[in-house]
CSV table of C-alpha atoms in Angstrom, one decimal:
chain,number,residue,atom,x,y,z
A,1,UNK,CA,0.0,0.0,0.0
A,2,UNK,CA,1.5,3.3,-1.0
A,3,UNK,CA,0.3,7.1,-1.1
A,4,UNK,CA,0.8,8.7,-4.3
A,5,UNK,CA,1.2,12.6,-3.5
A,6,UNK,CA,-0.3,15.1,-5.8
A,7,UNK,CA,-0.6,19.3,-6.0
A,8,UNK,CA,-1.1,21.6,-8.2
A,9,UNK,CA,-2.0,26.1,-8.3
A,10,UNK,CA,-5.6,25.6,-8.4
A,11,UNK,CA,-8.4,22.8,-8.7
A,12,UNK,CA,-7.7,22.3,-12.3
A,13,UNK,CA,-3.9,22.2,-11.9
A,14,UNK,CA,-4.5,19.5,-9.6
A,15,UNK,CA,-7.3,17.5,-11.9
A,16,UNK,CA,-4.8,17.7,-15.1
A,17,UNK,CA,-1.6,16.7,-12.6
A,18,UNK,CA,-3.8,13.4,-11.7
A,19,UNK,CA,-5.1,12.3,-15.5
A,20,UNK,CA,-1.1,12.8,-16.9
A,21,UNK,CA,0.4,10.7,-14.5
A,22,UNK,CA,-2.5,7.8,-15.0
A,23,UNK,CA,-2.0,8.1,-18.5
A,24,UNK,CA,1.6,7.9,-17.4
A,25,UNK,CA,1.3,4.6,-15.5
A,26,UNK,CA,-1.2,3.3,-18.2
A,27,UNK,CA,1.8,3.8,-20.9
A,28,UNK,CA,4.2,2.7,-18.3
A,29,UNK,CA,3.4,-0.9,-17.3
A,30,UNK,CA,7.3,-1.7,-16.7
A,31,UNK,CA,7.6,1.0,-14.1
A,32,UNK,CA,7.3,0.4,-10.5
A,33,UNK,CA,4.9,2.0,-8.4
A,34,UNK,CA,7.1,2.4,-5.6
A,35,UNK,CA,9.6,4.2,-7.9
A,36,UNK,CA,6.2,6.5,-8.9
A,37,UNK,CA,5.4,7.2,-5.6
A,38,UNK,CA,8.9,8.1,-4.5
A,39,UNK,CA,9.1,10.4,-6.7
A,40,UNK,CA,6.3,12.3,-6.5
A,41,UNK,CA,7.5,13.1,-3.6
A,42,UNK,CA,11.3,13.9,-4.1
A,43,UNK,CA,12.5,17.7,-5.5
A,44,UNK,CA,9.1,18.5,-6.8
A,45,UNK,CA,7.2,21.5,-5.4
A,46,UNK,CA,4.4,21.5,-3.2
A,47,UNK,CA,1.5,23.3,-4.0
A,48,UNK,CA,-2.1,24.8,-1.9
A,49,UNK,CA,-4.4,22.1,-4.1
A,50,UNK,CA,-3.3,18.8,-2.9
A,51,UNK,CA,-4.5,15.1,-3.0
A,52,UNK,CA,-3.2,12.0,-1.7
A,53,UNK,CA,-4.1,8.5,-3.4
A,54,UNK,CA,-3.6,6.0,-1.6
A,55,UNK,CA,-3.6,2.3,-3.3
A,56,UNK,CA,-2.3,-1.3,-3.0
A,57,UNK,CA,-2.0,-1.9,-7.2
A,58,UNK,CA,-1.5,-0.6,-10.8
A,59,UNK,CA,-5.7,-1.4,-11.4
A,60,UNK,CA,-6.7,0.8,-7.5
A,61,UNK,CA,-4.7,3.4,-8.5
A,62,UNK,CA,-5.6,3.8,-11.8
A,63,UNK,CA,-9.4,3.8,-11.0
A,64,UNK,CA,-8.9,6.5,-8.0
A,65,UNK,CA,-6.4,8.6,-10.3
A,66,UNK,CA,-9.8,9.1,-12.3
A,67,UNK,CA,-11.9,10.2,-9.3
A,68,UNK,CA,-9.6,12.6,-8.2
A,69,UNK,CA,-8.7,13.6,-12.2
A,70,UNK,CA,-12.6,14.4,-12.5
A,71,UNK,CA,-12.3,16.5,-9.0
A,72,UNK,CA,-14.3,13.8,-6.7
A,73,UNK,CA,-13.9,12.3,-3.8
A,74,UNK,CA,-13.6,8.9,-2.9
A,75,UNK,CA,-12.3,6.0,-0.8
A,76,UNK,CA,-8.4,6.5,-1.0
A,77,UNK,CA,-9.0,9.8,-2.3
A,78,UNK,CA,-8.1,12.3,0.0
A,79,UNK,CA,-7.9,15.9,-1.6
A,80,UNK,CA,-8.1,20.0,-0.6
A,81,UNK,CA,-6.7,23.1,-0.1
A,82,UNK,CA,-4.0,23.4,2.9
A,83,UNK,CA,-4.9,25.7,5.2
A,84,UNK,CA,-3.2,27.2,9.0
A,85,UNK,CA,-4.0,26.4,12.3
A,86,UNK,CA,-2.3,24.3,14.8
A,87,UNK,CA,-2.1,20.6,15.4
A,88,UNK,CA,-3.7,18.0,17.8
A,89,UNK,CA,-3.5,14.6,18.9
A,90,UNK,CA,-6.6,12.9,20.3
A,91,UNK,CA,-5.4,9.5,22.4
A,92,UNK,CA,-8.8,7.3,21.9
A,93,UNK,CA,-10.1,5.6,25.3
A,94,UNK,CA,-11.3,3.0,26.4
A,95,UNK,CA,-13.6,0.5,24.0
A,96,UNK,CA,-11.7,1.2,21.0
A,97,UNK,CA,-9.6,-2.2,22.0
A,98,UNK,CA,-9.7,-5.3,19.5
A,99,UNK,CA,-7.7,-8.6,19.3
A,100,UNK,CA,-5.2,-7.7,16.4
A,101,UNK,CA,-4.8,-3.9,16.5
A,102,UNK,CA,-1.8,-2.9,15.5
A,103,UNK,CA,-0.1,-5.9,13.9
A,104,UNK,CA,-0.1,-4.5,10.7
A,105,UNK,CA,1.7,-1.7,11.5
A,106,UNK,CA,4.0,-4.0,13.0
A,107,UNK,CA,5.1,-6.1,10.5
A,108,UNK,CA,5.4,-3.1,8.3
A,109,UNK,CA,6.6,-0.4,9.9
A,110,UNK,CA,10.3,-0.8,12.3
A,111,UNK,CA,9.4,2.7,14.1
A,112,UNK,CA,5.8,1.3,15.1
A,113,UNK,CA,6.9,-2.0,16.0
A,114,UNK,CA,10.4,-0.5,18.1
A,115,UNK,CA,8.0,1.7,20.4
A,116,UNK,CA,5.5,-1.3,20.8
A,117,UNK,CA,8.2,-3.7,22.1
A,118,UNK,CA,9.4,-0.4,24.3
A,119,UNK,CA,6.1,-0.2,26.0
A,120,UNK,CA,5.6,-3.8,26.5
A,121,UNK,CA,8.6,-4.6,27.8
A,122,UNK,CA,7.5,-2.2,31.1
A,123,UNK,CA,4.0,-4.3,30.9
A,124,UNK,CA,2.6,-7.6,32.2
A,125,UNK,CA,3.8,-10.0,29.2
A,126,UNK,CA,-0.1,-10.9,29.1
A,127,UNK,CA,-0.8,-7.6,27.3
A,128,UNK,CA,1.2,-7.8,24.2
A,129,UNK,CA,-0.3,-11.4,24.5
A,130,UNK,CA,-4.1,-10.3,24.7
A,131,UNK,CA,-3.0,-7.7,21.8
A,132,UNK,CA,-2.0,-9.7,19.2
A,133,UNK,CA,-3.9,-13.2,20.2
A,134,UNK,CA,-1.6,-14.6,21.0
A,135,UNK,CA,-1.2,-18.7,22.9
A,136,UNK,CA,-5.3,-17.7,23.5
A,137,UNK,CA,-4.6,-14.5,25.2
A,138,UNK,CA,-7.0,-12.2,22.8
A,139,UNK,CA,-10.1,-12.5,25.2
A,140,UNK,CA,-8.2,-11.1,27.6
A,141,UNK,CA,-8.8,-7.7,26.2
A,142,UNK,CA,-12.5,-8.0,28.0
A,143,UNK,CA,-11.1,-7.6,30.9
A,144,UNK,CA,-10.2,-3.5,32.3
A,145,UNK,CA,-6.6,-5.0,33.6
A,146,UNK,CA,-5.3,-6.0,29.9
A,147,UNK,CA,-7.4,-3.3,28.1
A,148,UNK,CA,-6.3,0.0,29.1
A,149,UNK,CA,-2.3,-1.1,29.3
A,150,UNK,CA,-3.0,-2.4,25.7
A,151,UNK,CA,-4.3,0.9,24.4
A,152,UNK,CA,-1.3,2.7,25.5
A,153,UNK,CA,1.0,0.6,24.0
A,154,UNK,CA,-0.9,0.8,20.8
A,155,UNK,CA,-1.4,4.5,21.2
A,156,UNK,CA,2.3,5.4,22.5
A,157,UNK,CA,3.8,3.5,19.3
A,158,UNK,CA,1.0,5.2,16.7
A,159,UNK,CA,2.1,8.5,18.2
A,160,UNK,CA,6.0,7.7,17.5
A,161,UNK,CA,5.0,6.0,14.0
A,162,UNK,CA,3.1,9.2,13.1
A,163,UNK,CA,5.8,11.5,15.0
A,164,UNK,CA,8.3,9.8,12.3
A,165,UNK,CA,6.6,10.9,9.5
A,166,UNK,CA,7.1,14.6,10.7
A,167,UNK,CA,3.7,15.1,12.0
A,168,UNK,CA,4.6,17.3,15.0
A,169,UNK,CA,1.4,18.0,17.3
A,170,UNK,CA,1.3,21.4,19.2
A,171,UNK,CA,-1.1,19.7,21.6
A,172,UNK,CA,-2.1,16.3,23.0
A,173,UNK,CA,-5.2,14.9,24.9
A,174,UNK,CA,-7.1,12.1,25.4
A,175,UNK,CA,-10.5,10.4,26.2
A,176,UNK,CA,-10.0,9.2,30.3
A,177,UNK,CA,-7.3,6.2,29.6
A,178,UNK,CA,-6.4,8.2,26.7
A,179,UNK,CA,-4.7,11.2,28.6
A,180,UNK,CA,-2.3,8.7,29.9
A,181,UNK,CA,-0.6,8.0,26.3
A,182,UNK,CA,-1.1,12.0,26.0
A,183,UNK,CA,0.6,12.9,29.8
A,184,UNK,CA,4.0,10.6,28.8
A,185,UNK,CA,4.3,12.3,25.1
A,186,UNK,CA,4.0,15.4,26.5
A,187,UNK,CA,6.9,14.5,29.0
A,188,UNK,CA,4.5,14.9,32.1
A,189,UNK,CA,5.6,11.2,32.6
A,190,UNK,CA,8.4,9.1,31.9
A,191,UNK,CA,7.2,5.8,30.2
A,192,UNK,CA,8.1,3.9,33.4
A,193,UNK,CA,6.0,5.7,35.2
A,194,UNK,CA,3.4,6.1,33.0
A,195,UNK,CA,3.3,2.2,32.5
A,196,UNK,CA,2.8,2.1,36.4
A,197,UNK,CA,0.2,4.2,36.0
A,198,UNK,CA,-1.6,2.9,33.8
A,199,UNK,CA,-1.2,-1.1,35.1
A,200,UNK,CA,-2.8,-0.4,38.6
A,201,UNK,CA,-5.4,1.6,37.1
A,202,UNK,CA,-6.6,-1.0,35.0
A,203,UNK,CA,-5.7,-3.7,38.0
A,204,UNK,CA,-7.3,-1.6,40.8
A,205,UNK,CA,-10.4,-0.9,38.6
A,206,UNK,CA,-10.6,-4.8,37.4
A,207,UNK,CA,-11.0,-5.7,41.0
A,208,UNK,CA,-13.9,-4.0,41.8
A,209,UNK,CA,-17.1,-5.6,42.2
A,210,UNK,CA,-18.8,-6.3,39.4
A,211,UNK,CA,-22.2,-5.0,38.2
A,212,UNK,CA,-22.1,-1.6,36.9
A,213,UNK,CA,-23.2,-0.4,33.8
A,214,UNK,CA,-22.9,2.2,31.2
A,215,UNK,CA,-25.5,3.5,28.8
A,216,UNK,CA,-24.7,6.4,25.9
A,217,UNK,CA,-27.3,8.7,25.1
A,218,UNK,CA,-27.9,10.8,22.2
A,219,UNK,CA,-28.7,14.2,24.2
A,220,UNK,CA,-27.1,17.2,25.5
A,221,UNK,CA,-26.0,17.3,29.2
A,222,UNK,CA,-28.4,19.6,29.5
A,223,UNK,CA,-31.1,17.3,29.3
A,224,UNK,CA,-29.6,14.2,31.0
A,225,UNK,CA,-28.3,16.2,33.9
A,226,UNK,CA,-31.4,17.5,35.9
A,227,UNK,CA,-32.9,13.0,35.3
A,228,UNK,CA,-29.1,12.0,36.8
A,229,UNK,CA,-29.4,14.0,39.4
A,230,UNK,CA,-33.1,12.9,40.5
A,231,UNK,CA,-31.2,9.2,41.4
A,232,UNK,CA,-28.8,10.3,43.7
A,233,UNK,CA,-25.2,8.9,44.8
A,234,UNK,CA,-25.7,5.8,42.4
A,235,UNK,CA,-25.4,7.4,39.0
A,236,UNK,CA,-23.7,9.9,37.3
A,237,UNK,CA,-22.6,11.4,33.9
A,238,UNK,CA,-19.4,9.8,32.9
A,239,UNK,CA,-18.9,11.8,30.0
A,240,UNK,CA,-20.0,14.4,28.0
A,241,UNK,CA,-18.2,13.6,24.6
A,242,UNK,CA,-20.1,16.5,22.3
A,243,UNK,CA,-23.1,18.4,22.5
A,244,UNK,CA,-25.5,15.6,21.9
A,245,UNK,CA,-23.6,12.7,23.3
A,246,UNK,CA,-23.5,11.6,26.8
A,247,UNK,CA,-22.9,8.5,28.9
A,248,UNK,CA,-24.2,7.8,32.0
A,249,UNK,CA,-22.7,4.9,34.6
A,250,UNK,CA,-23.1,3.9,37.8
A,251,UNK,CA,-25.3,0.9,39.5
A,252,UNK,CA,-27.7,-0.9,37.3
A,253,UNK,CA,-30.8,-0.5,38.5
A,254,UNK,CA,-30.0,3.3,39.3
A,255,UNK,CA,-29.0,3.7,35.5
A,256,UNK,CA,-32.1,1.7,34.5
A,257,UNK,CA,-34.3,4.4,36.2
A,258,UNK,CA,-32.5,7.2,34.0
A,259,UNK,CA,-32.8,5.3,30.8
A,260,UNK,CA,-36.0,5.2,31.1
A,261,UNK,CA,-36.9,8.8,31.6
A,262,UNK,CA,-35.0,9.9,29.0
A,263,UNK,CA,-36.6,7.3,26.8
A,264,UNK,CA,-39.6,9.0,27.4
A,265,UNK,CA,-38.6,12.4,26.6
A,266,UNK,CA,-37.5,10.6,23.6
A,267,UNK,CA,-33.6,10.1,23.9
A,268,UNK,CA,-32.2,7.4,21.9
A,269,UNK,CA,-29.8,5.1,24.3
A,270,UNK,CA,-27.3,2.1,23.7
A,271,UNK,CA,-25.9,0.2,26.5
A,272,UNK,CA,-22.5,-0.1,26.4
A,273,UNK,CA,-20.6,-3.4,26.8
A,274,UNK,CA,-18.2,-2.6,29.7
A,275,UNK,CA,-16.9,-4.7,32.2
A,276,UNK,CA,-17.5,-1.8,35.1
A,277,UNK,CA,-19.2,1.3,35.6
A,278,UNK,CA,-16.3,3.5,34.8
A,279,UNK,CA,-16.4,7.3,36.3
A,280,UNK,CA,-19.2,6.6,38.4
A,281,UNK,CA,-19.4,6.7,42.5
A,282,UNK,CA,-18.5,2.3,41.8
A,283,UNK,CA,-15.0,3.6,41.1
A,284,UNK,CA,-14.6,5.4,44.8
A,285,UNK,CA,-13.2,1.9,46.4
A,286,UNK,CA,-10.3,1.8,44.3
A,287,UNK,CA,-9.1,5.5,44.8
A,288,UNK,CA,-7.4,5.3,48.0
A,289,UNK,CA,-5.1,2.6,46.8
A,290,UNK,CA,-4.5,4.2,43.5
A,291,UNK,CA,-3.2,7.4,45.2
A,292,UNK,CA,-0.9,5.0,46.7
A,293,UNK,CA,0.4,4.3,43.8
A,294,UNK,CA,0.3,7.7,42.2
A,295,UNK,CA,1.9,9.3,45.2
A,296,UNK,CA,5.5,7.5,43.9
A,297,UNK,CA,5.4,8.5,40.4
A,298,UNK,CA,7.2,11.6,39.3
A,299,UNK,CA,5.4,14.2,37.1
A,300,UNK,CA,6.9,17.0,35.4
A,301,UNK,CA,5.6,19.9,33.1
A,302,UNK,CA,4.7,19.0,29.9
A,303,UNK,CA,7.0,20.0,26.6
A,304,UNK,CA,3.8,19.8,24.3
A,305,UNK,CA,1.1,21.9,25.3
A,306,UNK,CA,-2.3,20.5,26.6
A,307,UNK,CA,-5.4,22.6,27.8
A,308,UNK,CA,-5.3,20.6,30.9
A,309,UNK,CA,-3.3,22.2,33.7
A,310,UNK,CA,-4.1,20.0,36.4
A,311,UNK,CA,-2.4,17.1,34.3
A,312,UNK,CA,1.1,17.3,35.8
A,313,UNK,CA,-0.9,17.1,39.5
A,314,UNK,CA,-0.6,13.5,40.8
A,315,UNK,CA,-4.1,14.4,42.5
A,316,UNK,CA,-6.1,14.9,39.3
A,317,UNK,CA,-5.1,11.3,37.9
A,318,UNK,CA,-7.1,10.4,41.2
A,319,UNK,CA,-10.0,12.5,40.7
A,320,UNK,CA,-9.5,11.3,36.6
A,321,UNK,CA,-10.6,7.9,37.8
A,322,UNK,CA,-14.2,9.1,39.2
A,323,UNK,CA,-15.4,12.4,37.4
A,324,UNK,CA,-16.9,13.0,34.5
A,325,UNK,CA,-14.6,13.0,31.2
A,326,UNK,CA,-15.4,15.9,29.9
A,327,UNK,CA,-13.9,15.7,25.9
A,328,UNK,CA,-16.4,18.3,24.2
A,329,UNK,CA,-14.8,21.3,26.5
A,330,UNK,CA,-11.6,19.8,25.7
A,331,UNK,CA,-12.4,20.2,22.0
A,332,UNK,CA,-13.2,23.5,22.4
A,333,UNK,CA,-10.6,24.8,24.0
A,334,UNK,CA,-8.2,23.5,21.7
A,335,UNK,CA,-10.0,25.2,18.9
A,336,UNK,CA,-10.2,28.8,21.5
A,337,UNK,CA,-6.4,28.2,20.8
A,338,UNK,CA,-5.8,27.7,17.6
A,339,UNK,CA,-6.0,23.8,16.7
A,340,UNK,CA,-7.5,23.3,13.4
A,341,UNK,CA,-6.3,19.7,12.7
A,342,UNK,CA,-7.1,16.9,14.3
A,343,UNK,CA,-5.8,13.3,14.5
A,344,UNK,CA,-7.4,10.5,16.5
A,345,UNK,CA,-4.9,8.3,17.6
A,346,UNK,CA,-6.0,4.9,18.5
A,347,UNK,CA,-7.5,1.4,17.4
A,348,UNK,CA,-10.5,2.9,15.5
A,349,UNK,CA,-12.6,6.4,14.9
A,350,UNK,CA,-14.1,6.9,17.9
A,351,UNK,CA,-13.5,10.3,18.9
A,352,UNK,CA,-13.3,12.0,15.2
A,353,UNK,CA,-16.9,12.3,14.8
A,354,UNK,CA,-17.2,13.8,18.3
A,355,UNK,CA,-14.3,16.7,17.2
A,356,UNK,CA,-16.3,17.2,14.1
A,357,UNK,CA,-19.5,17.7,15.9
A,358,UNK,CA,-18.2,19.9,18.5
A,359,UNK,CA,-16.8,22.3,16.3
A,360,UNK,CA,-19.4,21.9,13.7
A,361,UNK,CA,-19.7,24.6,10.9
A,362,UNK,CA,-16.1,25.6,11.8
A,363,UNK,CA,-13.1,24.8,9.2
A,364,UNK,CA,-11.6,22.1,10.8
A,365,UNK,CA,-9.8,18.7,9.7
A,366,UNK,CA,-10.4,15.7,12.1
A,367,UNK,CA,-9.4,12.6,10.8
A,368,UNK,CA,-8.8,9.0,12.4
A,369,UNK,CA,-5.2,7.4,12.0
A,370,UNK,CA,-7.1,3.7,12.4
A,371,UNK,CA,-10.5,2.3,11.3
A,372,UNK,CA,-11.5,-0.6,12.3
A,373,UNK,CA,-12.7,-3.1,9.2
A,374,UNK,CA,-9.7,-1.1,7.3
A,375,UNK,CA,-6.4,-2.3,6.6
A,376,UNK,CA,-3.8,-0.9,8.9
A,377,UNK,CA,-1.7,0.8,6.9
A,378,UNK,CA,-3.9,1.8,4.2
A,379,UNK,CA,-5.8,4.0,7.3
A,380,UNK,CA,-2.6,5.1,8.8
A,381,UNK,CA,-1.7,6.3,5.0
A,382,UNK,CA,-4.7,8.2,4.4
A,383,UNK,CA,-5.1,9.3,8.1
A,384,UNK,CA,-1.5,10.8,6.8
A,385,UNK,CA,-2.3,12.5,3.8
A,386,UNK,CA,-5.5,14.1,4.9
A,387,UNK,CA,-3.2,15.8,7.5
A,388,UNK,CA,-0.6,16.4,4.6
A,389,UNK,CA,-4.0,18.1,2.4
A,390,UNK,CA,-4.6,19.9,4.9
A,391,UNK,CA,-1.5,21.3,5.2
A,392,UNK,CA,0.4,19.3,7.4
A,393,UNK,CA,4.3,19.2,7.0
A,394,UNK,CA,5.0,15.6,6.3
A,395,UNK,CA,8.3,14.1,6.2
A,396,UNK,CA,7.7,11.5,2.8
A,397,UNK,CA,11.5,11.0,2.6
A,398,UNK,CA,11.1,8.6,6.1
A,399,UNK,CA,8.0,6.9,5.0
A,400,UNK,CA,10.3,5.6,1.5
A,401,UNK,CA,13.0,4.7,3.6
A,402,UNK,CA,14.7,1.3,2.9
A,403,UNK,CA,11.9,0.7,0.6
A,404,UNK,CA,14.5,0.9,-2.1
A,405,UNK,CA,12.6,3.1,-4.3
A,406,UNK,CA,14.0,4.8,-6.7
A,407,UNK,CA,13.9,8.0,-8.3
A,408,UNK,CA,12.1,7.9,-11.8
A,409,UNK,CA,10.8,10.9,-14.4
A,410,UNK,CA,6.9,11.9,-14.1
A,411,UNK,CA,5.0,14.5,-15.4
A,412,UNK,CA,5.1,17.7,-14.1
């Protein structure tokens, strides 16, 4: 799977750029597309209109050289007009997990599969285990204690993979586990200490009673609110993810009594499969024993912004554990300062429709860098050059790198 990188002036410049060089590869069958894809990259300027193909064969990119020659869009087609603002990295929570993620990357990419092995190497041998599905391990990612250790190693080795490529954020966050990958990146924790973090978190949480749930709702917090607060202690809003998207969690027959007013007033709800009732008053048993824990970590200011200042205080990865996750303030306030692009990082798009609808009717880019039912690197490629349309700075040199591609003439 390669991206084949394309600019031009103006709309047109960048149409006629896209039908020469299939006409190119049409009269060209000897040529290798690696060679074409290198050097569409190498010594050739860069231009506003941009597009980036990406394909796995001579056929693929021939038939999406002719959507984006006819100025469409389509799957593989990523094209538009690069544009300012600043860049930021999403870390995706928990639920994104599946048995699998990442092992494409892995086998393809050295930087990707380097920062993996770092990670794990801090981690309960299980996880990389329960990752990859491995000796019957995969349904291990069910369970809290493998999950959320697994989704920082994923995360933390996406982040280098991407980081590789050039792609410099100027912030970082993340949805609850999330922050953790975003706190080491940012240098607010060494990756020792953010693996400790992150292993009693999960273990702590994974030995709490069972019984909990978690239900989404498609409303503001507006609305869900005033009906959590009618239950009491039992329940609460775990999140508040845009501004019609909420979860609630907390004891099941509490939550039951929510769902159904708000299934009267007409909210649409999903339960969500969860193990525990994550940032809800069920957590409160494990907290004294995770500040134990926190209490020996050392945190430092971060080197990559975030708009979280409480990040670098041992107590908020306490309080993190219980209140509400509150991504759609995030969002905003990342936009209040300047972020315009956004990349999810994580095991599948989860949080990228969220950006989109927070900042809706605003010129922003949001795109995933994994979608699950999508080959790896075909998602990591596009997630790439929608960041590079966009107007990213990308580093295609590094992606070409022992690939032994070679420098061929194309038309300009």
């Amino acid at each position: 799977v390669l991206p084949f990188v394309l600019s031009g002036r103006g709309s047109g410049a960048l149409c006629g750029q896209a039908a020469r060089l299939r006409s190119f590869v049409v009269e060209r069958p000897d040529v290798a597309l690696v060679d074409v894809a290198y050097s569409l990259t190498a010594d050739r300027a860069v231009h506003g209109h941009r597009a980036v193909v990406v394909a796995s064969g001579r056929e693929q990119l021939l038939d999406r050289l002719v959507v984006v020659a006819g100025g469409e869009a389509g799957a593989g087609c990523g094209s538009g007009v690069a544009g300012r603002g600043r860049v930021a990295v999403v870390f995706t929570g928990q639920g994104s997990q599946r048995v699998g993620m990442g092992r494409e990357l892995y086998r393809r990419f050295p930087v990707f599969a380097a920062a993996f092995d770092q990670v794990c190497e801090l981690l309960d041998p299980m996880v990389r285990a329960a990752v990859f599905g491995e000796d019957g391990a995969g349904g291990r990612l069910d369970s809290t204690e493998f999950a959320q250790p697994a989704l920082f190693a994923v995360e933390v080795a996406l982040f280098r993979l991407f980081g590789s490529w050039g792609v410099v954020p100027d912030f970082v966050t993340g949805h609850s586990v999330g922050e953790i990958a975003a706190a080491h990146v940012s240098g607010v924790l060494s990756l020792a200490d953010a693996c400790a973090l992150v292993t009693a978190r999960g273990r702590l949480m994974q030995g709490l009673a069972p019984g909990g749930v978690m239900v989404a709702v498609a409303a503001g917090e507006d609305v869900v609110a005033p009906v959590v607060a009618e239950r009491g202690v039992q329940v609460s809003i775990a999140a508040v993810n845009s501004p019609t998207s909420v979860v609630v969690s907390g004891a099941e027959s509490a939550v039951e009594r929510v769902v159904q007013r708000l299934s009267e007033q007409g909210c649409r709800t999903k339960r969500l499969v969860v193990s525990h009732a994550f940032h809800s008053p069920l957590m409160e048993p494990m907290l004294d024993d995770f500040r134990a824990v926190v209490a020996g970590l050392a945190f430092q200011p971060p080197h990559i912004a975030t708009v979280n200042e409480a990040i670098a205080d041992p107590e908020y990865w306490v309080r993190h554990v219980r209140d509400t996750v509150r991504f759609a303030d995030t969002v905003t306030r990342l936009h209040e300062r300047g972020a315009t692009r956004f990349v999810e990082l994580g095991p599948d798009a989860v949080l990228t429709g969220s950006v989109r609808e927070c900042l809706d009717g605003q010129d922003i880019t949001a795109v995933p860098g994994l979608r699950h039912g999508h080959g790896e690197v075909e998602s990591v490629l596009a997630g790439l050059g929608a960041l590079f349309t966009a107007g990213v700075a990308v580093n295609w040199s590094e992606l070409f790198a022992g690939t032994g591609a070679h420098h061929t003439e194309l038309p300009t």
